[in-house]
Coordinates of C-alpha atoms and ligand atoms in Angstrom, one line a residue:
X1 CA 311.9 58.3 199.2
X2 CA 310.3 54.8 199.3
X3 CA 310.4 52.2 196.5
X4 CA 306.8 51.4 195.3
X5 CA 305.5 48.1 194.1
X6 CA 302.6 48.2 191.8
X7 CA 301.1 44.6 191.4
X8 CA 297.7 45.5 190.0
X9 CA 298.4 43.5 186.9
X10 CA 299.4 40.3 188.7
X11 CA 295.7 38.9 189.1
X12 CA 296.7 37.0 192.1
X13 CA 295.0 37.2 195.5
X14 CA 297.6 37.6 198.4
X15 CA 294.8 36.7 200.8
X16 CA 295.1 33.1 199.6
X17 CA 298.5 32.7 201.2
X18 CA 298.0 35.0 204.2
X19 CA 298.6 32.2 206.7
X20 CA 301.7 31.1 205.0
X21 CA 303.0 34.7 205.0
X22 CA 302.4 35.0 208.7
X23 CA 304.2 31.8 209.5
X24 CA 307.1 32.8 207.2
X25 CA 307.4 36.1 209.1
X26 CA 307.7 34.2 212.4
X27 CA 310.2 31.8 211.0
X28 CA 312.4 34.6 209.6
X29 CA 312.4 36.4 212.9
X30 CA 313.3 33.2 214.8
X31 CA 316.1 32.5 212.3
X32 CA 317.3 36.1 212.6
X33 CA 317.5 35.8 216.4
X34 CA 319.5 32.5 216.0
X35 CA 322.0 34.3 213.7
X36 CA 320.9 32.6 210.5
X37 CA 319.9 35.8 208.8
X38 CA 323.0 38.0 209.4
X39 CA 322.7 39.9 206.1
X40 CA 319.8 41.6 207.9
X41 CA 322.2 43.2 210.4
X42 CA 324.4 44.8 207.7
X43 CA 322.6 48.1 207.3
X44 CA 323.2 48.7 211.0
X45 CA 326.5 47.0 211.9
X46 CA 328.9 48.2 209.2
X47 CA 329.6 51.6 210.8
X48 CA 333.2 50.9 211.9
X49 CA 333.9 49.1 208.6
X50 CA 332.8 52.1 206.7
X51 CA 335.3 54.3 208.8
X52 CA 338.1 51.9 208.1
X53 CA 337.3 51.8 204.4
X54 CA 337.3 55.6 204.3
X55 CA 340.6 55.8 206.2
X56 CA 342.2 53.3 203.8
X57 CA 340.9 55.3 200.8
X58 CA 342.4 58.4 202.3
X59 CA 345.7 56.6 202.7
X60 CA 345.7 55.5 199.1
X61 CA 344.9 59.0 197.8
X62 CA 347.1 60.1 195.0
X63 CA 348.6 56.6 194.7
X64 CA 346.2 55.0 192.3
X65 CA 344.6 55.6 188.9
X66 CA 342.7 52.3 188.6
X67 CA 340.9 49.8 190.8
X68 CA 340.7 46.2 189.5
X69 CA 338.3 43.8 191.1
X70 CA 339.4 40.2 191.2
X71 CA 336.4 38.2 192.4
X72 CA 333.4 36.3 190.8
X73 CA 329.7 35.7 191.5
X74 CA 328.6 37.5 194.6
X75 CA 332.0 39.0 194.9
X76 CA 331.6 41.0 191.8
X77 CA 327.9 41.5 190.9
X78 CA 327.3 44.1 193.6
X79 CA 330.1 46.4 192.3
X80 CA 328.7 46.1 188.8
X81 CA 325.3 47.2 190.0
X82 CA 326.5 50.0 192.2
X83 CA 328.8 51.4 189.6
X84 CA 326.4 51.2 186.7
X85 CA 323.6 52.6 188.7
X86 CA 325.4 55.5 190.4
X87 CA 328.3 56.6 188.3
X88 CA 328.6 58.3 184.9
X89 CA 327.9 55.7 182.1
X90 CA 331.3 56.6 180.6
X91 CA 333.2 56.9 183.9
X92 CA 336.4 55.2 182.6
X93 CA 336.7 57.6 179.8
X94 CA 337.3 60.7 182.1
X95 CA 337.3 59.7 185.7
X96 CA 339.7 58.1 188.1
X97 CA 340.1 55.6 189.6
X98 CA 339.0 53.7 186.5
X99 CA 337.2 50.5 187.3
X100 CA 337.9 47.0 185.7
X101 CA 336.2 43.9 186.9
X102 CA 338.0 40.6 186.1
X103 CA 335.2 38.2 187.1
X104 CA 336.3 35.5 184.6
X105 CA 339.3 33.5 183.9
X106 CA 339.1 33.8 180.1
X107 CA 342.8 34.7 179.8
X108 CA 342.0 37.5 177.5
X109 CA 340.0 39.4 180.2
X110 CA 343.0 39.9 182.6
X111 CA 345.5 40.2 179.7
X112 CA 343.7 43.1 178.3
X113 CA 343.0 44.7 181.6
X114 CA 346.8 44.6 182.3
X115 CA 347.4 45.9 178.9
X116 CA 345.3 49.0 179.8
X117 CA 346.5 49.8 183.3
X118 CA 349.8 50.8 184.8
X119 CA 350.0 48.2 187.5
X120 CA 352.1 50.4 189.8
X121 CA 349.2 52.9 189.9
X122 CA 346.4 50.2 190.3
X123 CA 344.7 48.9 193.4
X124 CA 343.9 45.2 193.1
X125 CA 341.0 44.2 195.4
X126 CA 341.0 40.5 195.7
X127 CA 337.5 39.5 196.9
X128 CA 336.5 36.0 198.0
X129 CA 334.4 35.1 200.9
X130 CA 335.6 31.5 201.0
X131 CA 339.2 32.3 200.3
X132 CA 339.3 29.3 198.0
X133 CA 337.6 30.1 194.7
X134 CA 340.1 29.1 192.1
X135 CA 339.2 31.8 189.6
X136 CA 340.0 34.5 192.1
X137 CA 343.0 32.8 193.8
X138 CA 344.6 32.1 190.5
X139 CA 344.3 35.8 189.5
X140 CA 345.6 36.8 192.8
X141 CA 348.7 34.6 192.2
X142 CA 349.4 36.2 188.8
X143 CA 349.1 39.7 190.1
X144 CA 351.1 39.2 193.2
X145 CA 354.0 37.9 191.0
X146 CA 353.7 40.8 188.6
X147 CA 353.7 43.3 191.5
X148 CA 356.7 41.9 193.3
X149 CA 357.8 44.2 195.9
X150 CA 354.8 46.5 195.5
X151 CA 352.2 43.7 196.2
X152 CA 351.7 44.5 199.8
X153 CA 351.0 48.1 199.0
X154 CA 348.7 47.5 196.0
X155 CA 346.7 44.4 196.9
X156 CA 343.8 44.6 199.3
X157 CA 342.0 41.3 200.3
X158 CA 338.4 41.0 201.2
X159 CA 337.7 37.5 202.7
X160 CA 336.5 35.6 205.7
X161 CA 338.3 36.5 208.9
X162 CA 339.3 33.0 209.8
X163 CA 338.7 30.3 207.2
X164 CA 340.1 29.7 203.7
X165 CA 343.6 29.8 202.2
X166 CA 343.6 33.5 201.4
X167 CA 343.3 34.7 205.0
X168 CA 346.4 32.5 205.8
X169 CA 348.3 34.1 203.0
X170 CA 347.2 37.5 204.0
X171 CA 348.3 37.1 207.6
X172 CA 351.6 35.5 206.7
X173 CA 352.4 38.2 204.2
X174 CA 350.9 41.1 205.8
X175 CA 348.3 42.2 203.2
X176 CA 345.7 44.9 204.1
X177 CA 342.4 42.9 204.7
X178 CA 338.7 43.6 205.1
X179 CA 336.3 40.9 206.2
X180 CA 333.1 39.5 205.0
X181 CA 331.0 38.8 208.2
X182 CA 330.9 35.1 209.1
X183 CA 327.1 34.5 208.5
X184 CA 326.9 36.5 205.2
X185 CA 327.2 34.6 202.0
X186 CA 328.7 35.9 198.7
X187 CA 325.4 36.9 197.0
X188 CA 324.2 38.7 200.2
X189 CA 327.4 40.6 200.7
X190 CA 327.1 43.8 198.6
X191 CA 326.6 45.9 201.9
X192 CA 329.9 44.6 203.3
X193 CA 333.4 45.6 202.2
X194 CA 332.7 43.3 199.2
X195 CA 330.6 46.1 197.7
X196 CA 331.4 49.0 199.9
X197 CA 335.1 49.2 199.4
X198 CA 335.1 49.5 195.6
X199 CA 332.1 51.8 195.9
X200 CA 334.0 54.2 198.2
X201 CA 337.0 54.2 196.0
X202 CA 334.6 55.0 193.0
X203 CA 333.4 58.1 194.8
X204 CA 330.1 56.8 196.0
X205 CA 328.6 57.8 199.4
X206 CA 328.6 54.4 201.1
X207 CA 327.0 55.8 204.3
X208 CA 324.0 56.7 202.2
X209 CA 323.9 53.3 200.6
X210 CA 323.6 51.8 204.1
X211 CA 321.1 54.4 205.2
X212 CA 318.9 53.6 202.3
X213 CA 319.2 49.9 203.1
X214 CA 318.2 50.5 206.7
X215 CA 315.0 52.2 205.5
X216 CA 314.0 49.5 203.1
X217 CA 310.3 48.6 203.5
X218 CA 310.0 45.0 204.5
X219 CA 306.3 44.9 203.8
X220 CA 307.1 45.7 200.1
X221 CA 309.7 43.0 200.1
X222 CA 307.2 40.5 201.5
X223 CA 304.5 41.4 198.9
X224 CA 307.1 41.1 196.1
X225 CA 308.1 37.6 197.5
X226 CA 304.4 36.6 197.8
X227 CA 303.7 37.6 194.2
X228 CA 306.7 35.5 193.0
X229 CA 305.6 32.6 195.2
X230 CA 302.0 32.6 193.9
X231 CA 303.4 32.9 190.3
X232 CA 305.3 29.7 190.9
X233 CA 302.3 28.0 192.2
X234 CA 300.5 29.2 189.0
X235 CA 303.2 27.4 186.9
X236 CA 305.0 30.5 185.9
X237 CA 308.7 29.6 186.1
X238 CA 310.3 32.2 184.1
X239 CA 310.7 35.6 185.7
X240 CA 311.7 38.4 183.3
X241 CA 313.3 41.4 184.9
X242 CA 313.0 44.4 182.6
X243 CA 314.3 47.9 183.8
X244 CA 313.2 50.9 181.8
X245 CA 316.2 52.7 183.1
X246 CA 319.7 52.3 181.7
X247 CA 321.1 52.8 185.2
X248 CA 319.3 49.7 186.4
X249 CA 320.4 47.6 183.5
X250 CA 322.6 45.3 185.6
X251 CA 320.1 44.8 188.4
X252 CA 318.6 41.7 186.5
X253 CA 322.1 40.1 186.6
X254 CA 322.3 40.6 190.3
X255 CA 318.7 39.5 190.9
X256 CA 319.3 36.5 188.7
X257 CA 322.3 35.5 190.7
X258 CA 320.7 36.2 194.1
X259 CA 317.4 34.5 193.4
X260 CA 318.6 31.7 191.1
X261 CA 321.5 30.6 193.4
X262 CA 319.4 31.0 196.5
X263 CA 316.1 29.5 195.5
X264 CA 316.9 26.7 193.1
X265 CA 317.2 23.6 195.3
X266 CA 316.9 19.8 195.0
X267 CA 315.6 19.2 198.5
X268 CA 313.2 21.2 200.7
X269 CA 313.6 21.9 204.5
X270 CA 311.8 18.7 205.2
X271 CA 314.2 16.5 203.2
X272 CA 311.6 16.0 200.3
X273 CA 313.1 16.0 196.8
X274 CA 311.5 19.0 195.1
X275 CA 314.0 20.2 192.4
X276 CA 312.4 23.7 192.7
X277 CA 313.5 27.0 191.2
X278 CA 312.8 29.4 188.3
X279 CA 314.7 30.9 185.4
X280 CA 315.4 34.6 185.5
X281 CA 315.4 36.3 182.0
X282 CA 317.1 39.7 181.6
X283 CA 315.6 42.4 179.3
X284 CA 316.0 46.2 179.0
X285 CA 313.1 48.6 178.0
X286 CA 312.6 50.1 175.6
X287 CA 315.4 48.2 173.8
X288 CA 313.9 44.8 174.1
X289 CA 310.6 45.9 173.0
X290 CA 312.2 45.4 169.6
X291 CA 313.3 41.8 170.3
X292 CA 312.1 39.7 173.2
X293 CA 308.7 41.4 173.6
X294 CA 307.3 39.2 170.8
X295 CA 308.1 36.2 173.0
X296 CA 306.5 37.7 176.0
X297 CA 303.4 38.7 174.1
X298 CA 302.7 35.7 171.9
X299 CA 304.9 33.0 173.4
X300 CA 304.1 30.4 176.2
X301 CA 302.3 31.8 179.2
X302 CA 305.0 30.5 181.5
X303 CA 306.3 33.9 182.6
X304 CA 305.8 37.0 184.7
X305 CA 307.4 40.3 183.9
X306 CA 309.0 42.5 186.6
X307 CA 309.5 46.0 185.5
X308 CA 311.9 48.4 187.1
X309 CA 311.2 52.0 186.7
X310 CA 312.0 55.5 188.1
X311 CA 309.8 58.6 188.7
X312 CA 312.6 61.0 187.7
X313 CA 315.6 60.5 185.5
X314 CA 318.8 62.4 186.1
X315 CA 318.9 64.1 182.7
X316 CA 316.5 65.0 180.0
X317 CA 316.4 65.2 176.2
X318 CA 313.6 67.2 174.4
X319 CA 312.7 66.2 170.9
X320 CA 312.6 69.4 168.9
X321 CA 309.6 70.7 166.8
X322 CA 311.4 70.6 163.5
X323 CA 308.9 68.7 161.4
X324 CA 305.6 70.5 162.0
X325 CA 304.5 69.7 158.4
X326 CA 304.7 65.8 158.7
X327 CA 301.9 64.6 161.0
X328 CA 303.7 61.4 162.2
X329 CA 306.8 63.5 163.2
X330 CA 304.9 66.5 164.5
X331 CA 303.4 64.5 167.3
X332 CA 306.9 63.9 168.7
X333 CA 307.8 67.6 168.6
X334 CA 308.3 69.0 172.2
X335 CA 308.0 65.5 173.9
X336 CA 310.8 64.8 176.5
X337 CA 312.4 61.4 176.2
X338 CA 311.5 60.7 179.8
X339 CA 307.9 60.9 178.8
X340 CA 308.4 58.9 175.7
X341 CA 310.1 56.0 177.6
X342 CA 307.3 56.0 180.2
X343 CA 304.7 55.7 177.3
X344 CA 306.8 52.8 175.9
X345 CA 306.6 51.1 179.2
X346 CA 302.9 51.8 179.5
X347 CA 302.3 50.3 176.0
X348 CA 304.4 47.2 177.0
X349 CA 302.4 46.8 180.2
X350 CA 299.1 47.2 178.5
X351 CA 300.0 44.7 175.7
X352 CA 301.1 42.1 178.2
X353 CA 298.1 42.6 180.4
X354 CA 295.7 42.3 177.4
X355 CA 297.0 38.8 176.6
X356 CA 297.1 37.8 180.2
X357 CA 300.9 38.0 180.9
X358 CA 301.1 39.0 184.5
X359 CA 303.4 41.9 185.3
X360 CA 304.4 44.1 188.2
X361 CA 306.6 47.2 188.7
X362 CA 309.0 48.4 191.2
X363 CA 309.5 52.1 191.0
X364 CA 312.4 54.1 192.6
X365 CA 311.7 57.8 193.1
X366 CA 315.2 58.6 191.6
X367 CA 318.4 56.8 191.4
X368 CA 320.6 57.8 194.4
X369 CA 322.9 55.9 196.8
X370 CA 319.9 56.0 199.3
X371 CA 317.4 54.4 196.9
X372 CA 319.9 51.8 195.5
X373 CA 320.8 50.7 199.0
X374 CA 317.1 50.4 199.6
X375 CA 316.4 48.4 196.4
X376 CA 319.3 45.9 197.1
X377 CA 318.4 45.2 200.7
X378 CA 314.7 45.0 199.7
X379 CA 315.5 42.3 197.1
X380 CA 317.8 40.5 199.6
X381 CA 315.0 40.4 202.2
X382 CA 312.5 39.4 199.5
X383 CA 314.7 36.5 198.4
X384 CA 315.1 35.3 202.1
X385 CA 311.3 35.5 202.5
X386 CA 310.6 33.7 199.3
X387 CA 313.0 30.9 200.5
X388 CA 310.8 30.6 203.6
X389 CA 307.6 30.5 201.5
X390 CA 309.1 27.8 199.3
X391 CA 310.4 26.0 202.4
X392 CA 313.9 25.7 201.3
X393 CA 317.3 26.9 202.5
X394 CA 318.1 30.1 200.5
X395 CA 321.6 30.4 202.0
X396 CA 323.4 27.3 200.7
X397 CA 324.5 26.4 197.1
X398 CA 325.4 22.7 196.9
X399 CA 325.3 22.8 193.2
X400 CA 327.8 25.6 192.9
X401 CA 330.0 23.9 195.5
X402 CA 329.9 20.6 193.7
X403 CA 331.3 22.3 190.6
X404 CA 334.1 23.9 192.6
X405 CA 335.1 20.6 194.1
X406 CA 335.2 19.0 190.7
X407 CA 337.6 21.6 189.3
X408 CA 340.0 20.8 192.2
X409 CA 339.6 17.0 191.3
X410 CA 340.4 17.7 187.6
X411 CA 343.4 19.9 188.7
X412 CA 344.9 17.2 190.8
X413 CA 344.9 14.9 187.7
X414 CA 346.9 17.3 185.4
Ligands
PA5_9 O1 326.7 33.6 196.5 C1 327.7 32.8 196.5 O2 327.9 32.0 197.4 C2 328.6 32.6 195.2 O3 328.0 33.2 194.1 C3 329.9 33.2 195.5 O4 329.8 34.5 195.6 C4 330.9 32.8 194.4 O5 330.9 31.5 194.2 C5 332.3 33.3 194.8 O6 332.6 32.7 196.0 P1 333.8 33.4 196.9 O7 333.3 34.7 197.3 O8 333.9 32.4 198.1 O9 335.0 33.4 196.0

């Protein structure tokens, strides 16, 4: 059950950066042993946390009909991806707990969620690694007020064990807490309670997610990083991620956050101003063959396309043979949709390759907890490796922090 990477259409020779790859491998393992790559420990060190999550879920059994995530960025994207990939596409229409994610402070978002749920039967999972993010803290304050005496029972907080305002509040007021390990940043935290707690409540097998992550192929991650690095050297600075699988539709959002926030930096590790980074564009096959594909085929040659694919879909639709007398429709008779979408991807791939637009494909055997765990960890490893190749710190986010500080400055002037 391994994810495959096909990079035959990349027309780049990995041998050209062999030395750089070897020195990045050394650097990664040195940093890992110094505790600077703690996300790499997660597939192996979350066993007790998993048990605690499952016990907590058991304790809440029968008490809740909804779970609302109050969190933003890395505190929310992982849940979007896991839920979209692994649960029924219309989950909220017939399954409980229903999931709502309030990862914005547009007042209408929370207003309408609260309009839909009975707050007395809702678990509010407040997720913020820093314990300071105003969007999340402000939502927590609203919900705590609304719940009154039930707040302690219906709010669960996922945050840093020591730092930030929220842990202080949680300790003073006795809220149930789960922790994001110290050395793991928001966008690398899907395999901590940040992603695992909501996933468990939504019925996913979180042990399998971690087992998949523990068996992710680092060589594939390195080759994937190397291809992206060589693309950047070749002045391709738009990376389009295009799944041909609805269940993977939100992976480009997660990849975009992980790679853009990690790899867009003003200075490199030697203090040089580099203003490096790339844009991630999100697309969906076959849908966007009828929109963005025109840009990819005839537009500027400043992109690479990263397809996501599966060998096997969960369901099938067979086109009936009901127009045998019309040649253009007869040809469709008996063809399964899984075949048709694969042919669509093949056509897109061929059209891109013909005009010299490089492309590669990551293929999952089938979408399961195991393979999704594998994919997410593989992309995290790849992101860290690409940071080494680019000689930048993939684990800070000064630009994002600056914005957060400005909001506090503006608030103090109200
Ligand atoms: O990856 C990151 O560091 C960010 O995207 C954070 O996840 C985001 O800013 C939210 O931060 P926090 O979890 O501290 O509320």
